[in-house]
XYZ file of C-alpha atoms in Angstrom:
682
model
C 60.986 25.742 51.171
C 60.408 28.854 53.401
C 56.910 30.142 52.885
C 55.377 33.683 53.897
C 51.813 33.333 53.057
C 50.100 36.743 52.740
C 47.205 37.758 54.580
C 46.595 40.681 52.390
C 43.417 39.136 50.508
C 41.788 38.328 53.720
C 42.452 41.720 55.474
C 41.899 43.713 52.293
C 44.751 46.141 53.235
C 46.259 48.342 50.474
C 49.349 46.543 50.739
C 51.644 44.783 47.923
C 53.762 41.753 49.023
C 56.670 40.980 46.628
C 58.461 37.665 47.167
C 61.678 37.071 45.162
C 62.465 33.535 45.214
C 66.297 32.691 44.987
C 67.273 29.006 44.817
C 70.592 28.487 46.317
C 71.611 24.824 46.467
C 68.999 22.899 48.022
C 67.907 26.007 50.289
C 65.273 28.600 49.223
C 66.245 32.113 50.347
C 63.839 34.881 49.769
C 63.514 38.639 50.221
C 59.925 39.698 51.386
C 59.248 43.437 50.880
C 56.178 44.992 51.946
C 55.434 48.220 50.087
C 52.467 50.852 50.538
C 50.312 51.067 47.480
C 50.755 54.418 45.791
C 47.195 54.715 45.581
C 46.622 54.835 48.964
C 45.910 57.970 50.823
C 48.402 57.174 53.348
C 51.335 56.817 51.050
C 53.675 59.732 51.365
C 56.980 60.346 49.175
C 60.011 60.557 51.320
C 62.252 63.367 50.401
C 65.387 63.292 52.317
C 66.992 66.742 53.244
C 70.195 67.690 51.370
C 71.357 69.349 54.550
C 71.746 66.239 56.555
C 75.246 65.724 57.996
C 77.358 62.672 58.309
C 78.388 61.264 61.708
C 81.307 62.733 63.016
C 84.537 60.561 63.768
C 85.421 60.722 67.507
C 88.661 60.368 68.863
C 89.045 56.992 70.413
C 92.443 56.483 72.032
C 94.197 53.072 72.368
C 94.463 53.329 76.138
C 92.348 54.473 78.848
C 94.114 57.617 79.624
C 91.754 58.928 82.458
C 89.415 57.516 85.107
C 86.717 59.083 83.163
C 85.910 57.077 80.108
C 83.974 59.803 78.550
C 87.303 61.335 77.743
C 87.332 59.131 74.691
C 85.133 61.906 73.070
C 87.529 64.684 73.028
C 86.252 68.320 73.560
C 87.166 69.377 69.894
C 84.949 66.299 68.523
C 82.002 66.722 70.723
C 82.017 70.481 70.082
C 82.019 69.775 66.224
C 79.172 67.346 66.574
C 77.197 69.842 68.647
C 77.512 72.361 65.788
C 76.297 70.106 63.260
C 73.327 69.386 65.594
C 72.656 73.016 65.906
C 72.863 73.721 62.270
C 70.322 70.839 61.516
C 67.711 73.172 63.331
C 67.622 75.151 60.121
C 66.090 72.146 58.209
C 62.452 72.357 57.423
C 62.222 68.864 58.537
C 63.253 70.145 62.118
C 60.646 72.986 62.004
C 57.914 70.726 61.017
C 58.158 68.958 64.541
C 58.190 72.481 65.860
C 55.083 73.312 63.901
C 53.302 70.338 65.336
C 53.533 72.056 68.405
C 52.230 75.225 67.156
C 55.721 77.113 67.351
C 55.171 80.079 65.129
C 57.428 80.139 62.101
C 58.657 83.648 62.702
C 59.492 82.966 66.316
C 61.301 79.725 65.292
C 63.532 81.156 62.998
C 64.018 84.673 64.373
C 65.397 83.284 67.518
C 67.338 80.417 66.171
C 70.615 82.246 65.428
C 70.728 83.615 69.057
C 70.258 80.066 70.413
C 72.876 78.805 68.262
C 75.265 81.342 69.501
C 74.630 80.714 73.284
C 74.579 76.925 72.966
C 77.901 77.299 70.963
C 79.221 79.218 74.021
C 78.113 76.269 76.189
C 75.639 78.537 77.896
C 72.655 76.152 77.319
C 72.984 73.329 80.098
C 70.669 70.847 78.278
C 73.151 70.821 75.190
C 76.545 71.428 76.968
C 79.335 69.695 76.061
C 79.313 67.559 79.345
C 75.331 66.609 78.563
C 76.145 65.642 75.035
C 79.301 63.619 75.974
C 77.385 61.748 78.511
C 74.434 61.102 75.980
C 77.070 59.774 73.476
C 78.670 57.504 76.203
C 75.351 56.096 77.085
C 73.556 55.591 73.701
C 75.921 56.816 70.898
C 74.927 59.327 68.094
C 71.467 58.108 67.957
C 70.429 59.322 71.186
C 72.567 62.563 71.643
C 71.199 63.904 68.236
C 67.662 63.977 69.901
C 68.998 66.679 72.376
C 68.855 69.791 70.216
C 65.024 70.217 69.483
C 63.875 70.111 73.206
C 66.675 72.294 74.126
C 65.622 74.931 71.516
C 61.833 74.505 72.399
C 62.413 75.074 76.087
C 64.674 78.106 75.472
C 61.929 79.379 73.492
C 59.291 78.579 76.126
C 61.368 80.273 78.802
C 61.805 83.442 76.635
C 58.475 83.655 74.983
C 55.896 81.692 77.288
C 52.870 83.569 75.786
C 53.769 82.323 72.315
C 54.415 78.723 73.380
C 51.135 77.845 75.061
C 50.496 74.656 73.086
C 54.102 73.554 73.839
C 53.771 74.055 77.483
C 50.355 72.441 77.433
C 51.639 69.343 75.715
C 54.550 69.176 77.890
C 52.351 68.856 81.113
C 50.683 65.750 79.671
C 53.933 63.742 79.826
C 55.569 65.679 82.421
C 58.555 63.755 84.032
C 58.646 66.114 87.287
C 58.178 64.310 90.633
C 58.465 60.962 88.875
C 58.881 59.282 92.234
C 55.406 60.474 93.294
C 53.653 58.682 90.392
C 53.792 55.519 92.503
C 51.549 56.287 95.211
C 51.112 52.958 96.977
C 54.954 52.544 97.315
C 55.114 56.244 98.502
C 52.687 55.138 101.220
C 55.029 52.695 102.710
C 58.722 53.126 103.976
C 60.574 50.327 102.267
C 64.056 49.066 103.287
C 66.421 49.142 100.576
C 69.456 46.644 100.575
C 72.056 47.105 97.777
C 74.332 43.997 97.115
C 77.146 45.409 94.997
C 80.365 43.958 93.709
C 82.050 42.502 90.583
C 80.933 39.541 88.606
C 81.146 36.352 90.432
C 81.064 37.887 93.988
C 78.077 36.144 95.351
C 75.947 39.197 95.543
C 73.106 37.837 93.719
C 73.145 34.687 95.655
C 72.687 36.264 98.985
C 69.640 38.402 97.861
C 68.038 35.176 96.506
C 68.552 33.372 99.810
C 66.426 35.945 101.391
C 63.732 35.639 98.512
C 63.532 31.981 99.160
C 62.766 32.574 102.872
C 60.129 35.153 102.268
C 56.472 34.716 102.693
C 55.978 36.183 99.161
C 58.243 38.001 96.917
C 59.257 39.150 93.370
C 62.202 38.651 91.312
C 62.963 41.228 88.379
C 65.322 39.856 85.660
C 67.154 41.926 82.906
C 66.790 38.635 80.740
C 64.084 36.164 79.875
C 66.748 33.408 80.488
C 67.405 34.442 84.178
C 63.447 34.782 84.866
C 63.290 31.033 83.739
C 66.408 30.020 85.729
C 65.030 31.480 89.220
C 61.529 30.209 88.292
C 62.773 26.590 87.876
C 65.332 27.026 90.964
C 62.318 27.986 93.251
C 60.148 24.920 91.966
C 63.216 22.640 92.476
C 63.268 23.540 96.328
C 59.593 22.948 96.424
C 58.646 26.748 96.419
C 55.515 27.685 94.179
C 56.423 30.059 91.736
C 54.545 32.015 88.946
C 56.554 33.165 85.952
C 55.827 36.352 83.750
C 57.850 37.231 80.892
C 57.036 39.067 77.552
C 55.870 35.766 75.669
C 55.181 33.390 78.646
C 52.895 33.015 81.462
C 53.044 29.863 83.871
C 51.341 29.414 87.181
C 52.841 26.861 90.014
C 50.579 23.953 89.019
C 51.760 23.878 85.265
C 54.955 22.438 86.447
C 55.373 18.607 87.136
C 57.991 19.338 89.854
C 55.185 20.346 92.217
C 52.921 17.379 92.835
C 51.021 19.604 95.394
C 50.811 23.218 96.800
C 53.187 23.485 99.902
C 51.799 24.447 103.036
C 53.103 25.471 106.388
C 52.750 23.695 109.885
C 49.410 25.311 110.274
C 48.343 24.026 106.602
C 48.102 27.512 105.454
C 48.977 27.769 101.734
C 52.604 29.102 101.164
C 52.427 32.021 98.857
C 54.172 32.119 95.619
C 57.098 33.916 94.356
C 56.784 35.721 91.145
C 59.872 35.624 88.653
C 59.421 38.252 85.926
C 61.386 40.099 83.202
C 61.991 43.754 84.444
C 59.410 45.201 81.967
C 56.803 42.910 83.285
C 57.165 43.924 86.885
C 54.008 44.224 89.272
C 53.854 47.515 91.074
C 50.265 46.789 92.356
C 50.944 43.841 94.708
C 52.413 43.788 98.023
C 55.490 41.626 98.523
C 57.713 40.832 101.566
C 60.834 40.703 99.736
C 61.648 42.226 96.074
C 64.972 41.535 94.177
C 66.104 43.626 91.247
C 69.027 42.096 89.395
C 71.725 44.147 87.366
C 70.616 47.358 88.880
C 73.420 49.280 86.790
C 71.121 48.665 83.798
C 69.048 51.760 85.070
C 71.362 53.704 82.731
C 70.756 51.875 79.679
C 69.657 53.979 76.846
C 66.948 51.705 75.826
C 65.560 49.872 78.773
C 66.647 52.022 81.741
C 63.324 53.161 82.390
C 62.081 49.744 83.387
C 64.705 49.451 86.311
C 63.703 53.291 87.251
C 60.052 52.038 87.223
C 60.842 48.842 89.461
C 63.004 50.573 92.178
C 60.454 53.580 92.510
C 57.401 51.415 92.232
C 57.728 47.806 93.746
C 55.610 47.472 96.844
C 58.119 45.476 98.882
C 58.824 45.757 102.638
C 62.499 44.753 101.833
C 63.731 45.517 98.399
C 67.120 43.873 97.428
C 69.131 45.659 94.351
C 71.989 43.418 92.981
C 74.686 44.933 90.605
C 77.792 47.131 90.186
C 78.826 49.674 92.793
C 78.510 52.326 90.170
C 74.820 52.478 90.702
C 75.181 53.558 94.312
C 75.212 57.220 93.670
C 72.088 57.227 91.486
C 70.016 54.869 93.766
C 70.930 57.143 96.679
C 69.602 60.286 94.829
C 66.381 58.545 93.983
C 65.722 57.133 97.674
C 66.560 60.657 98.979
C 63.085 61.522 97.158
C 61.254 58.664 98.353
C 62.241 58.490 101.912
C 63.240 54.846 101.968
C 66.025 53.750 104.037
C 69.289 52.229 102.304
C 71.713 49.498 103.516
C 74.937 48.947 101.216
C 76.612 45.474 101.285
C 79.727 45.147 99.444
C 81.113 41.796 97.923
C 84.562 40.863 96.663
C 85.094 38.386 93.867
C 85.208 34.953 95.064
C 88.213 34.108 92.997
C 91.154 35.962 91.558
C 90.692 37.439 88.110
C 94.155 37.853 86.154
C 95.072 39.247 82.996
C 97.990 37.129 81.368
C 101.274 38.738 80.304
C 100.656 38.214 76.716
C 98.026 37.808 74.208
C 97.565 35.026 71.399
C 99.679 37.082 69.146
C 97.188 36.348 66.422
C 97.488 32.694 66.527
C 94.217 30.759 66.949
C 96.360 27.420 67.756
C 96.965 28.747 71.022
C 93.363 28.422 72.059
C 92.796 26.116 74.873
C 90.003 23.929 76.208
C 87.699 25.907 78.451
C 88.478 29.250 76.554
C 85.705 31.577 75.498
C 86.517 33.981 72.674
C 84.547 37.136 72.636
C 83.964 39.070 69.289
C 81.216 41.559 68.306
C 79.526 40.724 65.183
C 77.397 37.510 64.218
C 79.379 37.191 60.943
C 82.785 37.090 62.788
C 81.673 34.692 65.426
C 81.155 31.943 62.472
C 84.232 32.960 61.030
C 86.294 32.880 64.152
C 84.835 29.461 65.161
C 85.856 28.086 61.863
C 89.404 29.294 62.367
C 89.616 27.861 65.691
C 88.548 24.504 64.678
C 90.909 24.512 61.745
C 93.979 25.481 63.945
C 93.268 23.573 67.008
C 91.040 20.701 66.214
C 88.477 21.332 69.130
C 84.911 22.022 68.276
C 83.433 25.317 69.123
C 79.732 26.312 70.567
C 78.162 29.626 69.644
C 76.379 32.011 71.431
C 75.356 35.549 70.286
C 72.360 37.966 70.618
C 70.242 36.973 67.697
C 70.280 33.528 68.663
C 66.993 32.293 70.618
C 67.529 32.149 74.455
C 66.353 28.475 74.127
C 69.356 27.756 71.582
C 71.821 29.650 73.594
C 70.905 27.218 76.599
C 71.674 24.319 74.355
C 75.022 25.741 73.269
C 75.847 26.581 76.840
C 75.184 23.256 77.969
C 77.233 21.688 75.086
C 80.120 23.699 76.274
C 79.649 23.126 79.973
C 79.447 19.247 79.644
C 82.808 17.853 80.438
C 81.885 14.867 78.139
C 80.988 16.944 75.141
C 83.225 17.467 72.234
C 82.633 21.255 72.269
C 85.545 22.532 74.373
C 85.569 26.225 72.981
C 83.145 28.696 73.142
C 82.871 31.622 70.668
C 80.494 34.301 71.744
C 79.321 37.761 71.710
C 78.810 39.834 74.623
C 75.547 38.204 75.113
C 77.342 36.009 77.564
C 77.875 39.066 79.764
C 74.834 38.194 82.090
C 72.345 35.617 82.245
C 73.920 32.307 81.312
C 76.151 30.094 83.616
C 79.271 29.190 81.814
C 82.363 26.996 82.974
C 84.771 29.405 81.406
C 88.545 29.286 82.316
C 89.701 31.986 80.149
C 88.336 35.081 78.342
C 89.779 36.123 74.999
C 88.963 39.307 73.651
C 89.097 39.067 69.702
C 89.025 42.913 69.769
C 88.243 45.663 72.267
C 86.129 47.669 69.500
C 82.429 47.304 68.813
C 80.403 48.715 65.906
C 77.217 50.289 67.599
C 75.270 50.792 64.353
C 76.970 53.826 63.326
C 80.553 53.995 64.575
C 83.264 51.737 65.765
C 83.374 52.403 69.448
C 85.810 51.080 72.071
C 84.159 48.980 74.850
C 83.301 50.661 77.909
C 84.744 49.764 81.098
C 81.747 48.249 82.418
C 81.644 46.106 79.217
C 85.139 44.953 79.699
C 84.603 44.185 83.334
C 81.421 42.561 82.951
C 82.739 40.308 80.158
C 86.133 39.582 81.886
C 84.399 38.571 85.008
C 82.731 35.661 83.269
C 86.157 33.688 83.518
C 86.517 31.190 86.352
C 82.831 31.141 87.138
C 80.124 28.512 87.876
C 81.260 25.330 89.490
C 84.864 26.348 89.171
C 85.147 29.095 91.561
C 88.541 27.993 93.110
C 90.019 28.177 89.581
C 91.982 31.367 88.706
C 90.059 33.402 86.268
C 92.150 34.380 83.410
C 91.705 37.084 80.665
C 93.822 37.999 77.522
C 93.402 39.182 74.206
C 94.008 37.738 70.394
C 95.948 40.829 69.405
C 98.865 41.573 71.878
C 98.062 45.320 71.140
C 94.852 45.416 72.872
C 96.121 43.623 76.110
C 96.977 46.947 77.845
C 93.466 48.397 77.174
C 92.060 45.418 79.027
C 94.507 45.490 81.853
C 93.921 49.230 82.382
C 90.058 48.825 82.112
C 90.151 45.997 85.029
C 92.538 48.188 87.002
C 90.446 51.312 86.871
C 87.011 52.268 88.826
C 84.309 52.873 86.366
C 82.488 56.418 86.685
C 79.304 56.599 88.989
C 76.033 56.518 87.069
C 74.680 59.990 86.812
C 71.306 59.640 85.401
C 68.339 57.029 85.515
C 66.305 56.334 82.451
C 62.583 57.129 82.254
C 59.668 57.076 79.842
C 55.866 58.381 80.107
C 53.370 55.667 81.451
C 50.652 54.427 79.165
C 48.075 56.633 80.705
C 50.287 59.586 79.822
C 50.838 58.384 76.162
C 47.031 57.876 75.837
C 46.007 61.232 77.097
C 48.573 62.970 74.692
C 47.488 60.988 71.752
C 43.968 62.011 72.540
C 44.901 65.656 72.886
C 46.113 65.544 69.106
C 43.223 63.494 67.361
C 44.801 63.816 63.721
C 48.518 62.905 64.911
C 50.373 59.988 63.404
C 52.220 57.676 65.774
C 55.762 59.301 64.692
C 54.309 62.677 65.674
C 53.369 61.396 69.177
C 56.835 59.958 69.558
C 58.383 63.188 68.354
C 56.142 65.215 70.801
C 57.214 63.087 73.907
C 60.964 63.828 72.965
C 60.709 67.448 72.149
C 58.653 68.241 75.308
C 60.839 66.345 77.558
C 62.399 68.448 80.431
C 66.130 68.075 80.721
C 67.015 66.812 84.170
C 70.283 66.067 86.323
C 68.507 63.063 87.561
C 66.910 61.433 84.601
C 66.968 61.070 80.618
C 64.363 59.780 78.303
C 64.891 56.108 77.352
C 64.047 54.274 74.298
C 63.751 57.083 71.940
C 66.066 56.372 68.854
C 64.233 53.003 68.599
C 60.715 54.342 68.872
C 61.437 56.827 66.081
C 62.367 54.285 63.579
C 59.347 51.961 64.751
C 56.807 54.636 64.699
C 57.776 55.947 61.147
C 57.343 52.594 59.870
C 54.160 51.859 61.638
C 52.577 55.365 60.725
C 51.261 53.713 57.485
C 48.861 51.235 59.293
C 46.758 53.724 61.078
C 47.005 52.115 64.544
C 44.157 53.008 67.056
C 45.658 55.388 69.660
C 44.855 52.880 72.556
C 47.446 50.596 70.834
C 50.530 53.084 70.661
C 51.788 52.223 74.197
C 51.437 48.454 73.632
C 53.491 48.921 70.362
C 56.066 51.022 71.966
C 56.673 48.285 74.603
C 56.591 45.296 72.039
C 59.827 43.397 71.328
C 60.222 44.790 67.928
C 63.838 45.045 66.673
C 63.858 48.117 64.195
C 67.112 46.971 62.677
C 65.711 43.636 61.582
C 63.785 44.235 58.265
C 61.852 40.920 58.261
C 60.773 41.587 62.036
C 59.710 45.250 61.180
C 57.686 43.850 58.234
C 55.903 41.219 60.083
C 55.304 43.926 62.765
C 53.552 45.830 59.857
C 51.359 42.661 59.318
C 50.543 42.571 62.998
C 49.720 46.228 63.268
C 47.312 46.043 60.217
C 45.546 43.079 62.049
C 45.230 45.361 64.880
C 43.866 48.260 62.912
C 41.358 46.093 61.224
C 40.659 43.768 64.181
C 41.360 40.822 62.095
C 42.068 37.465 63.424
C 45.639 36.458 62.528
C 47.183 32.859 62.590
C 50.849 32.943 62.541
C 50.744 29.348 61.355
C 49.369 30.755 58.069
C 52.171 33.076 57.813
C 55.361 31.240 58.610
C 56.227 27.551 58.307
C 59.050 25.453 59.374
C 61.520 25.219 56.489
C 62.244 21.765 54.728
C 65.818 20.674 54.235
C 68.681 22.005 56.185
C 70.484 25.358 56.672
C 73.484 25.740 54.344
C 73.982 29.330 54.482
C 74.422 32.054 56.949
C 71.838 34.205 55.188
C 69.161 31.387 55.758
C 70.064 31.073 59.310
C 69.549 34.650 59.742
C 66.196 34.289 58.059
C 65.010 31.823 60.300
C 66.176 33.506 63.493
C 64.273 36.492 62.186
C 61.102 34.173 61.707
C 61.704 33.229 65.235
C 61.699 36.804 66.739
C 58.508 37.273 64.727
C 57.018 34.587 66.228
C 57.939 35.880 69.820
C 56.307 39.084 68.949
C 53.165 37.289 67.868
C 53.178 35.577 71.224
C 53.712 38.789 73.071
C 50.806 40.561 71.383
C 48.638 37.409 72.235
C 48.613 38.352 75.800
C 47.085 41.879 74.759
C 45.099 40.959 71.796
C 44.118 37.316 72.424
C 40.871 37.545 70.001
C 43.417 38.688 67.036
C 46.465 36.927 67.913
C 44.658 33.861 68.646
C 46.490 30.631 67.996
C 48.830 30.407 70.865
C 49.192 26.552 70.924
C 50.103 26.618 67.332
C 52.655 29.492 67.854
C 54.296 27.755 70.587
C 54.663 24.346 68.653
C 55.986 26.328 65.857
C 58.373 28.194 68.063
C 59.803 24.949 69.373
C 60.106 23.498 65.572
C 61.924 26.573 64.700
C 64.369 26.319 67.661
C 65.132 22.602 66.712
C 65.707 23.599 63.015
C 68.083 26.700 64.195
C 69.867 24.204 66.480
C 70.710 21.646 63.452
C 72.211 24.496 61.688
C 74.285 25.571 64.519
C 75.751 21.859 64.767
C 76.884 22.388 61.195
C 77.815 25.996 61.395
C 81.525 25.055 59.876
C 79.734 23.932 56.667
C 77.570 27.127 56.516
C 78.390 29.369 53.443
C 77.717 32.877 52.548
C 75.508 33.727 49.399
C 77.734 35.304 46.742
C 76.387 38.608 45.561
C 76.171 37.639 41.976
C 73.343 35.280 42.771
C 71.181 38.230 43.823
C 71.673 39.779 40.260
């Protein structure tokens, strides 16, 4: 039985936990809902505006008709979308955001019509068609919809500075001007930057890592925890002491059994360690001889781009290697023109040929071959496709997708890579795009469209290239890499994408520092968490060089955590915490954790989550256990910031391993998993 043991009685928080237990075969599936008591002073009735608009339907052509992939958003569609954004400024909910920054009611509404007119004529650069289209391409409607309010407030500040003093003062707290000067220690030295650019499977990262191995000391910044672990183990395997720092893991060299003693040079001096870390955990204070930043093109990521910008501008390395796509060269050059660092660009060609087959599978899964990887873009579809392939071909399928814990992804990858394994086919999401070595002979796109949470969007050039590049990798570099599609009608899209050059990255992600957030929070002592987040967004100065990262996620997270009255010193920590706001279970567990932080109440995760008994028999149960694992990762992450509250690290690590084993047992029997019929919830 799954159990979620409430700590409400212990913490005496005004919450009510409702657990509805639903027996399904021998499994127990439950829905856990946490609701704020209406008697609480923090309860606030939500009254959605009746003026909210629906997402516009963008034109998505079947083919790439231009080298600028932004063209998939037609001028008419983007213009219509902007009109709806401008109209939304009339909502009282929008004015409340302006009111928080002391914008007079009369000024806000008297100038609104004139602003809408100018913006509609494309005379406001910060909300121009090109700016909105760029934002849509990078982060979808969720990000683009946040452009309107800061554009209007900056317009008012320019026209009426005497009446916008509070706005201008707030803006100074989180100023994004001269971002490169924030890193004074890095600016005090002249670094040598070496960019290794090329397609997937070109050896660019290998060259940078060889230099890291030879260095006196160094740092490797990884986009994924899996890669950080891989480099950590690689360094230890060659006798090089290495530290590991990720959000939920800390390891010193002497903790690994492969190192019997700390290596020393010919003069008996201790050889300094290498630091392998995830990009968010980068060390910008220590001095390194060599640094490596992997997947530098992620600097444009709508949620995490700030971490790459932070590492690029802040790492104190005499020699800094950047690995990634050629599209990142222009933005890196722009940033380095401000820092004064030198740059050398090394280009690499793919080690083996990548070819698109003449025909697709014509909708027939029996044409799948050993060594194939079928890529599809929903967790539900991964299981569906795997079942159909096993029935049609008789070959067993390994599965990899984003929600699957990294440790389980490695197990599935090893099953697929092992020539003696019965798992001959891999069915995966775009999670295989980076971070896992796989012996893939052929990539098969089940579809070239992906749901982004709001709309069905065609894959970008970068996504198609990154996924396709996985074919012919890892130990079979002399073998031709093949790419095809399940539906023949999608084949031309893949061909054209691989033949085309992706557009250059125009902007780098940034986000205010913890010090800036803390300063802003104390300037508004009565402000809620979400009001602080909105004030950051609404005072952001539009830039041709930077964009504000992680905004749509933080809005959803902060609104949920408002009810827990977090101390202001915890705002930045929770902003950076690994909380998936789209996962209800994780979000509610984050509420438990936030409540413990607020009350300084020690919390033992082993009293909240238990390893299930029996076996996983439904998709819903598997999803629930994966959510439990994500909640456990969050607990471990918070332990390093609040060790006295999230104290039972040893128990959490044991529980984490047990959940991973339980998930793996469900993956082994994925063919027999069933969906819960809706009538069972009635």
